[in-house]
Short mmCIF file of C-alpha atoms in Angstrom, two decimals:
data_model
loop_
_atom_site.label_atom_id
_atom_site.label_comp_id
_atom_site.label_asym_id
_atom_site.label_seq_id
_atom_site.Cartn_x
_atom_site.Cartn_y
_atom_site.Cartn_z
CA MET A 872 0.00 0.00 0.00
CA THR A 873 1.38 3.40 -0.98
CA ASP A 874 2.07 5.84 1.83
CA PRO A 875 -0.59 8.61 1.92
CA THR A 876 1.95 11.38 2.52
CA LEU A 877 4.06 10.28 -0.43
CA GLU A 878 0.95 10.19 -2.62
CA LEU A 879 -0.20 13.66 -1.55
CA ALA A 880 3.30 15.05 -2.07
CA ARG A 881 3.37 13.60 -5.58
CA GLN A 882 -0.10 14.98 -6.31
CA ILE A 883 0.81 18.58 -5.49
CA MET A 884 4.30 18.25 -7.00
CA ALA A 885 2.54 17.53 -10.30
CA CYS A 886 1.06 21.05 -10.17
CA PRO A 887 3.45 23.42 -12.03
CA SER A 888 3.26 26.10 -9.34
CA VAL A 889 6.16 28.35 -10.30
CA THR A 890 5.98 31.38 -8.02
CA PRO A 891 3.55 33.07 -7.56
CA ASP A 892 1.23 30.65 -9.36
CA ASP A 893 -0.39 28.14 -6.99
CA ALA A 894 -1.52 26.05 -10.00
CA GLY A 895 -4.27 24.29 -8.02
CA CYS A 896 -2.23 23.03 -5.05
CA MET A 897 -4.35 24.80 -2.44
CA ASP A 898 -7.59 23.54 -3.94
CA ILE A 899 -6.30 20.01 -3.33
CA LEU A 900 -5.04 20.81 0.17
CA GLY A 901 -8.06 22.89 1.10
CA GLY A 902 -10.38 20.08 0.07
CA ARG A 903 -8.54 17.65 2.35
CA LEU A 904 -8.71 20.07 5.27
CA ALA A 905 -12.38 20.97 4.76
CA ALA A 906 -13.22 17.25 4.84
CA ILE A 907 -11.93 17.02 8.44
CA GLY A 908 -13.69 20.07 9.80
CA PHE A 909 -11.46 23.03 8.88
CA THR A 910 -13.04 26.35 7.95
CA LEU A 911 -11.30 27.80 4.89
CA GLU A 912 -10.63 31.51 4.49
CA TRP A 913 -9.05 32.75 1.28
CA LEU A 914 -6.94 35.86 1.79
CA ASP A 915 -5.59 36.34 -1.74
CA ARG A 916 -3.75 39.55 -2.57
CA ASN A 917 -2.35 40.87 -5.87
CA GLY A 918 -2.47 37.51 -7.60
CA THR A 919 -1.03 35.56 -4.67
CA ARG A 920 -3.11 32.68 -3.32
CA ASN A 921 -3.29 32.62 0.48
CA LEU A 922 -5.20 30.19 2.67
CA TRP A 923 -5.95 30.44 6.37
CA ALA A 924 -7.71 27.25 7.48
CA ARG A 925 -8.73 26.69 11.10
CA ARG A 926 -10.32 23.92 13.12
CA GLY A 927 -11.49 24.87 16.60
CA THR A 928 -11.85 28.10 18.51
CA THR A 929 -10.05 27.52 21.80
CA ALA A 930 -6.45 27.92 22.88
CA PRO A 931 -3.78 26.82 22.39
CA LEU A 932 -3.59 27.38 18.64
CA PHE A 933 -1.16 25.12 16.77
CA VAL A 934 -0.35 26.21 13.21
CA PHE A 935 1.39 24.55 10.27
CA ALA A 936 2.74 27.08 7.78
CA GLY A 937 4.21 26.67 4.33
CA HIS A 938 4.23 27.60 0.68
CA THR A 939 3.04 25.85 -2.45
CA ASP A 940 5.07 27.88 -4.94
CA VAL A 941 8.40 26.67 -6.28
CA VAL A 942 11.35 28.26 -8.07
CA PRO A 943 11.62 27.99 -11.86
CA THR A 944 12.85 24.66 -13.18
CA GLY A 945 15.84 25.83 -15.17
CA PRO A 946 16.67 24.06 -18.45
CA LEU A 947 14.20 21.19 -18.84
CA GLU A 948 16.65 19.18 -20.92
CA LYS A 949 18.99 18.95 -17.92
CA TRP A 950 16.42 17.13 -15.78
CA THR A 951 16.66 13.34 -15.76
CA SER A 952 12.85 13.21 -15.54
CA PRO A 953 10.33 16.05 -16.04
CA PRO A 954 10.27 18.36 -12.98
CA PHE A 955 6.48 18.30 -12.67
CA ALA A 956 6.13 14.57 -13.26
CA PRO A 957 7.33 13.30 -9.87
CA GLU A 958 9.21 10.06 -10.17
CA ILE A 959 10.58 7.50 -7.71
CA ARG A 960 13.88 5.89 -8.58
CA ASP A 961 16.90 4.64 -6.65
CA GLY A 962 15.10 5.15 -3.34
CA LYS A 963 14.41 8.85 -3.93
CA LEU A 964 11.47 11.04 -4.90
CA TYR A 965 12.42 13.37 -7.75
CA GLY A 966 10.66 16.54 -8.88
CA ARG A 967 10.52 20.28 -8.33
CA GLY A 968 9.24 20.97 -4.81
CA ALA A 969 10.24 17.60 -3.37
CA ALA A 970 12.48 19.32 -0.83
CA ASP A 971 11.30 22.92 -0.94
CA MET A 972 8.66 22.48 0.26
CA LYS A 973 5.73 20.41 -0.97
CA THR A 974 6.75 17.37 1.07
CA GLY A 975 6.60 19.49 4.24
CA VAL A 976 3.12 20.73 3.35
CA ALA A 977 1.87 17.24 2.49
CA ALA A 978 3.31 15.79 5.70
CA ALA A 979 1.56 18.43 7.77
CA VAL A 980 -1.80 17.68 6.15
CA THR A 981 -1.57 13.92 6.61
CA ALA A 982 -0.28 14.32 10.18
CA VAL A 983 -3.30 16.45 11.04
CA GLU A 984 -5.65 14.02 9.28
CA ALA A 985 -4.32 11.15 11.38
CA PHE A 986 -4.36 13.22 14.56
CA VAL A 987 -7.97 14.36 14.05
CA ALA A 988 -9.10 10.81 13.19
CA ALA A 989 -7.62 9.55 16.44
CA HIS A 990 -8.64 12.55 18.56
CA PRO A 991 -11.71 14.21 16.98
CA ASP A 992 -12.46 16.15 20.17
CA HIS A 993 -8.88 17.24 20.83
CA PRO A 994 -8.26 20.29 23.01
CA GLY A 995 -7.08 23.53 21.46
CA SER A 996 -7.24 24.51 17.80
CA LEU A 997 -5.40 23.62 14.60
CA ALA A 998 -4.68 25.90 11.66
CA PHE A 999 -2.84 26.08 8.35
CA LEU A 1000 -1.24 29.19 6.84
CA LEU A 1001 -0.40 28.54 3.20
CA THR A 1002 0.83 30.92 0.52
CA SER A 1003 2.09 30.90 -3.07
CA ASP A 1004 4.45 33.87 -2.63
CA GLU A 1005 7.45 32.64 -0.62
CA GLU A 1006 9.89 32.03 -3.45
CA GLY A 1007 9.18 35.40 -5.07
CA ASP A 1008 8.96 38.89 -3.64
CA ALA A 1009 7.12 37.68 -0.52
CA ASN A 1010 5.11 40.90 -0.41
CA ASP A 1011 1.61 39.45 -0.73
CA GLY A 1012 1.83 36.04 0.91
CA THR A 1013 2.48 35.18 4.54
CA VAL A 1014 2.97 38.83 5.39
CA ALA A 1015 -0.55 39.57 4.13
CA VAL A 1016 -2.11 36.81 6.22
CA THR A 1017 -0.25 37.80 9.38
CA GLU A 1018 -1.41 41.38 8.90
CA VAL A 1019 -5.01 40.16 8.89
CA LEU A 1020 -4.45 37.95 11.94
CA GLN A 1021 -2.68 40.73 13.82
CA ALA A 1022 -5.51 43.18 13.06
CA ARG A 1023 -7.95 40.67 14.56
CA GLY A 1024 -5.78 40.23 17.63
CA GLU A 1025 -5.20 36.54 16.88
CA HIS A 1026 -2.15 34.98 18.55
CA LEU A 1027 -0.45 31.78 17.47
CA ASP A 1028 0.84 29.68 20.35
CA TYR A 1029 2.85 27.17 18.30
CA CYS A 1030 3.92 27.05 14.66
CA ILE A 1031 5.87 24.59 12.54
CA ILE A 1032 7.08 25.52 9.06
CA GLY A 1033 7.95 22.59 6.83
CA GLU A 1034 10.98 24.18 5.16
CA PRO A 1035 13.83 21.80 4.31
CA THR A 1036 16.14 21.98 7.34
CA SER A 1037 17.87 18.61 7.45
CA VAL A 1038 21.43 18.15 6.19
CA ASN A 1039 22.41 14.53 5.65
CA ARG A 1040 19.29 12.73 6.81
CA LEU A 1041 15.79 13.63 7.95
CA GLY A 1042 15.76 15.10 11.42
CA ASP A 1043 19.46 15.78 11.89
CA MET A 1044 18.86 19.55 12.00
CA ILE A 1045 15.90 21.83 12.71
CA LYS A 1046 15.77 25.61 12.75
CA ASN A 1047 14.77 27.32 15.98
CA GLY A 1048 15.48 30.81 14.67
CA ARG A 1049 16.88 32.83 11.81
CA ARG A 1050 19.27 35.73 11.58
CA GLY A 1051 18.08 39.19 10.61
CA SER A 1052 19.04 40.82 7.32
CA LEU A 1053 19.90 44.53 7.06
CA SER A 1054 21.08 45.89 3.71
CA GLY A 1055 22.41 49.28 2.71
CA VAL A 1056 23.41 51.22 -0.38
CA LEU A 1057 26.26 53.55 0.55
CA GLU A 1058 27.15 56.46 -1.72
CA VAL A 1059 30.47 58.09 -0.94
CA LYS A 1060 30.80 61.51 -2.56
CA GLY A 1061 34.01 62.79 -4.14
CA ILE A 1062 34.97 65.38 -6.71
CA GLN A 1063 35.49 64.27 -10.30
CA CYS A 1064 38.57 65.57 -12.10
CA HIS A 1065 41.27 64.73 -14.63
CA ILE A 1066 43.39 61.88 -13.36
CA ALA A 1067 46.57 63.81 -14.18
CA TYR A 1068 45.53 66.55 -11.75
CA PRO A 1069 44.26 64.64 -8.67
CA GLU A 1070 44.83 67.69 -6.48
CA LYS A 1071 41.86 69.30 -8.23
CA GLY A 1072 39.47 66.53 -7.16
CA ARG A 1073 38.74 64.07 -4.38
CA ASN A 1074 38.84 60.33 -5.05
CA PRO A 1075 36.04 58.65 -3.09
CA ILE A 1076 37.56 55.19 -3.63
CA HIS A 1077 40.80 56.23 -1.99
CA GLN A 1078 38.93 57.94 0.83
CA ALA A 1079 36.64 54.99 1.48
CA ALA A 1080 39.30 52.27 1.40
CA PRO A 1081 40.47 52.67 5.04
CA ALA A 1082 36.85 52.77 6.24
CA ILE A 1083 36.04 49.60 4.27
CA ALA A 1084 39.02 47.85 5.83
CA GLU A 1085 37.87 48.84 9.31
CA LEU A 1086 34.29 47.76 8.65
CA ALA A 1087 35.48 44.39 7.36
CA ALA A 1088 37.61 43.86 10.47
CA THR A 1089 34.98 45.02 12.99
CA GLU A 1090 33.53 42.52 15.47
CA TRP A 1091 29.89 43.55 15.59
CA ASP A 1092 28.98 41.09 18.35
CA GLN A 1093 30.00 37.67 19.59
CA GLY A 1094 26.66 35.99 18.92
CA ASN A 1095 25.10 33.96 21.72
CA GLU A 1096 24.05 30.44 22.64
CA TYR A 1097 21.95 30.07 19.50
CA PHE A 1098 23.45 32.50 16.96
CA PRO A 1099 26.87 32.93 15.36
CA PRO A 1100 28.42 36.42 15.41
CA THR A 1101 26.92 39.09 13.17
CA THR A 1102 28.59 39.42 9.76
CA TRP A 1103 29.04 42.40 7.42
CA GLN A 1104 29.72 41.78 3.72
CA ILE A 1105 29.98 43.90 0.59
CA SER A 1106 28.02 42.44 -2.32
CA ASN A 1107 28.62 45.08 -4.99
CA ILE A 1108 30.97 48.03 -5.48
CA HIS A 1109 31.10 50.55 -8.31
CA GLY A 1110 32.99 53.75 -8.98
CA GLY A 1111 34.20 55.54 -12.07
CA THR A 1112 32.97 56.47 -15.51
CA GLY A 1113 34.72 53.65 -17.34
CA ALA A 1114 37.38 56.02 -18.63
CA THR A 1115 40.98 55.53 -17.54
CA ASN A 1116 41.78 59.23 -17.20
CA VAL A 1117 38.98 60.38 -14.86
CA VAL A 1118 38.97 60.43 -11.06
CA PRO A 1119 35.45 59.32 -10.11
CA GLY A 1120 33.04 61.68 -8.45
CA GLN A 1121 31.24 59.05 -6.41
CA LEU A 1122 31.48 55.50 -5.16
CA GLU A 1123 28.51 53.13 -4.60
CA ILE A 1124 28.80 50.19 -2.23
CA LYS A 1125 26.03 47.66 -1.57
CA PHE A 1126 26.40 45.72 1.66
CA ASN A 1127 24.52 43.44 4.03
CA PHE A 1128 24.48 42.58 7.72
CA ARG A 1129 23.32 39.11 8.80
CA PHE A 1130 22.72 39.76 12.46
CA SER A 1131 21.75 37.90 15.58
CA THR A 1132 19.59 38.77 18.54
CA ALA A 1133 22.81 40.06 20.14
CA SER A 1134 22.49 43.21 17.97
CA THR A 1135 19.71 45.50 16.80
CA PRO A 1136 19.36 47.07 13.35
CA GLU A 1137 19.42 50.50 14.95
CA GLY A 1138 22.63 49.73 16.80
CA LEU A 1139 24.33 48.38 13.67
CA GLN A 1140 23.34 51.46 11.68
CA GLN A 1141 24.74 53.77 14.35
CA ARG A 1142 28.03 51.88 14.62
CA LEU A 1143 28.57 51.74 10.87
CA CYS A 1144 27.87 55.46 10.47
CA ALA A 1145 30.23 56.26 13.36
CA ILE A 1146 33.08 54.50 11.52
CA LEU A 1147 32.33 56.38 8.31
CA ASP A 1148 32.24 59.67 10.25
CA GLN A 1149 35.58 58.91 11.91
CA HIS A 1150 37.13 58.64 8.45
CA GLY A 1151 35.69 62.00 7.40
CA LEU A 1152 33.62 60.68 4.51
CA GLU A 1153 30.88 62.64 2.79
CA TYR A 1154 28.20 60.04 2.25
CA GLY A 1155 24.56 58.98 2.18
CA ILE A 1156 22.98 55.58 2.91
CA LYS A 1157 19.69 54.00 1.90
CA TRP A 1158 18.80 51.26 4.40
CA THR A 1159 16.55 48.22 3.91
CA LEU A 1160 15.59 46.01 6.82
CA GLY A 1161 14.82 42.67 5.18
CA ALA A 1162 14.13 40.74 8.37
CA ARG A 1163 14.55 40.94 12.10
CA PRO A 1164 16.06 37.91 13.84
CA PHE A 1165 13.76 35.55 15.71
CA LEU A 1166 14.41 32.75 18.14
CA THR A 1167 12.57 29.97 19.94
CA GLY A 1168 14.67 28.70 22.83
CA ARG A 1169 14.29 25.48 24.74
CA GLY A 1170 10.69 24.96 25.79
CA PRO A 1171 7.59 22.85 25.08
CA LEU A 1172 7.78 22.96 21.26
CA ALA A 1173 11.54 22.41 20.96
CA ASP A 1174 11.44 19.64 23.56
CA ALA A 1175 8.55 17.94 21.74
CA ALA A 1176 10.39 18.16 18.43
CA VAL A 1177 13.60 16.68 19.87
CA GLU A 1178 11.63 13.78 21.41
CA ALA A 1179 9.64 13.16 18.23
CA ILE A 1180 12.72 13.03 16.02
CA ARG A 1181 14.44 10.72 18.49
CA ALA A 1182 11.41 8.39 18.49
CA VAL A 1183 10.81 8.37 14.71
CA CYS A 1184 14.33 8.67 13.30
CA GLY A 1185 16.43 7.31 16.16
CA ILE A 1186 18.79 10.31 16.15
CA GLU A 1187 19.47 13.43 18.20
CA THR A 1188 18.63 16.60 16.31
CA GLU A 1189 20.61 19.83 16.25
CA LEU A 1190 18.90 23.16 16.86
CA SER A 1191 20.33 25.70 14.43
CA THR A 1192 19.84 29.29 13.28
CA THR A 1193 22.06 29.10 10.19
CA GLY A 1194 20.96 29.84 6.65
CA GLY A 1195 18.98 32.61 5.06
CA THR A 1196 15.61 34.12 5.89
CA SER A 1197 12.22 32.40 5.73
CA ASP A 1198 8.57 33.32 6.15
CA GLY A 1199 9.11 32.66 9.84
CA ARG A 1200 10.18 36.30 10.06
CA PHE A 1201 6.58 37.36 9.38
CA ILE A 1202 5.01 34.83 11.74
CA ALA A 1203 7.32 35.15 14.73
CA PRO A 1204 5.95 38.54 15.93
CA ILE A 1205 2.51 36.98 16.56
CA CYS A 1206 3.67 33.51 17.59
CA GLY A 1207 4.90 32.26 20.94
CA GLN A 1208 7.05 29.35 19.73
CA LEU A 1209 8.11 28.61 16.14
CA LEU A 1210 10.28 25.92 14.57
CA GLU A 1211 11.19 24.91 11.03
CA ILE A 1212 11.34 21.14 10.54
CA GLY A 1213 11.63 19.51 7.15
CA PRO A 1214 13.49 17.16 4.80
CA SER A 1215 17.03 17.47 3.45
CA ASN A 1216 17.97 20.80 1.92
CA ALA A 1217 20.77 19.35 -0.21
CA THR A 1218 18.97 19.62 -3.57
CA SER A 1219 16.62 22.56 -2.99
CA HIS A 1220 16.34 24.77 -6.10
CA LYS A 1221 18.65 22.42 -8.03
CA ILE A 1222 18.19 20.40 -11.20
CA ASP A 1223 16.87 16.90 -10.24
CA GLU A 1224 15.64 18.10 -6.83
CA CYS A 1225 14.94 15.06 -4.66
CA ILE A 1226 14.53 13.61 -1.16
CA ALA A 1227 14.64 10.11 0.31
CA VAL A 1228 11.46 8.25 -0.58
CA ASP A 1229 10.77 7.37 3.08
CA ALA A 1230 11.11 11.00 4.23
CA PRO A 1231 7.43 12.00 3.66
CA ALA A 1232 6.07 9.26 5.93
CA GLN A 1233 8.69 9.90 8.60
CA LEU A 1234 8.10 13.65 8.54
CA SER A 1235 4.35 13.13 8.93
CA ALA A 1236 5.00 10.86 11.92
CA ILE A 1237 7.23 13.50 13.50
CA TYR A 1238 4.57 16.18 13.06
CA ARG A 1239 1.84 13.97 14.51
CA ARG A 1240 3.96 13.07 17.51
CA ILE A 1241 4.65 16.76 18.19
CA LEU A 1242 0.93 17.51 18.00
CA GLU A 1243 0.15 14.78 20.51
CA LYS A 1244 2.85 16.01 22.87
CA ILE A 1245 1.69 19.63 22.73
CA LEU A 1246 -2.10 19.31 22.61
CA LEU A 1247 -2.71 16.12 24.57
CA ALA A 1248 -0.13 16.42 27.35
#
């Protein structure tokens, strides 16, 4: 008999839901949830499909969150099998979305189906927050739903996001937080002139070089128990007209902080500007706060996840905050405890994306065990 989670994963992987097109995934998922007593609320915005589905009205509220959109396939001729025709071979499930993150969504649905079948009158409430705008601009997806929930005064007690978090095998790593992202575009002003007469101008590249060296060598913080130290990196730098005989009049530098809860965006801005001021630069900066850091420390949800992974997979998991940002940054402000738990991330966004064929069933079992620990304890 085919595993129900594997079958559901294959069903929604067959939908060509390249961001922000849901391509029918949520109709399939919503139908499954409605059949077990969930009330469906569609909160679409600007062409993005968003679903808030809830079962129950009492606390605590346990939410599964995720996205149905996937990144583009890349060259189809490079795939061993078609990306939207999921295929099992050599003990793996192949297809776009296998890792990121249709398996996580499918596992959450089947875990809840099994939980509700066994405990139809369970305490608390269950909900799903699904979007088709995570792999794109992320302006009209999870952020839109959380805005609605926040305006209503709704608070999430527990949330699991099924993003791919494992490294070598299912369950070896889960995310209990993510670093913040603060970007800036720095324009250092100089005076353009003929390169043979540098005394008539001011070279912003020469002026900025000592400041750049100091910024690159600065220890912004030491991190903490859960986070590595904050990093500062330049991603792009441009100065000059393209001519070889002109001192440039300005220099543009694009940079990014990946920061922990040991720092604040305001503090990092102030410290960076203080260094630039010390070097006497004439400058302007346009700042963009992409995400604030969030963290769920040891507690009921993390403890339940560790126990569930130990029971299902027979291994000890690692709590980690490494990697980029996720939609958890939008959910964390209205959620008490949040974790990301999912399959291996090794092939996410790659040609021939795949996961172990037994991962969907195991992930569903982990989710169900966490539900039982949290809601039935």
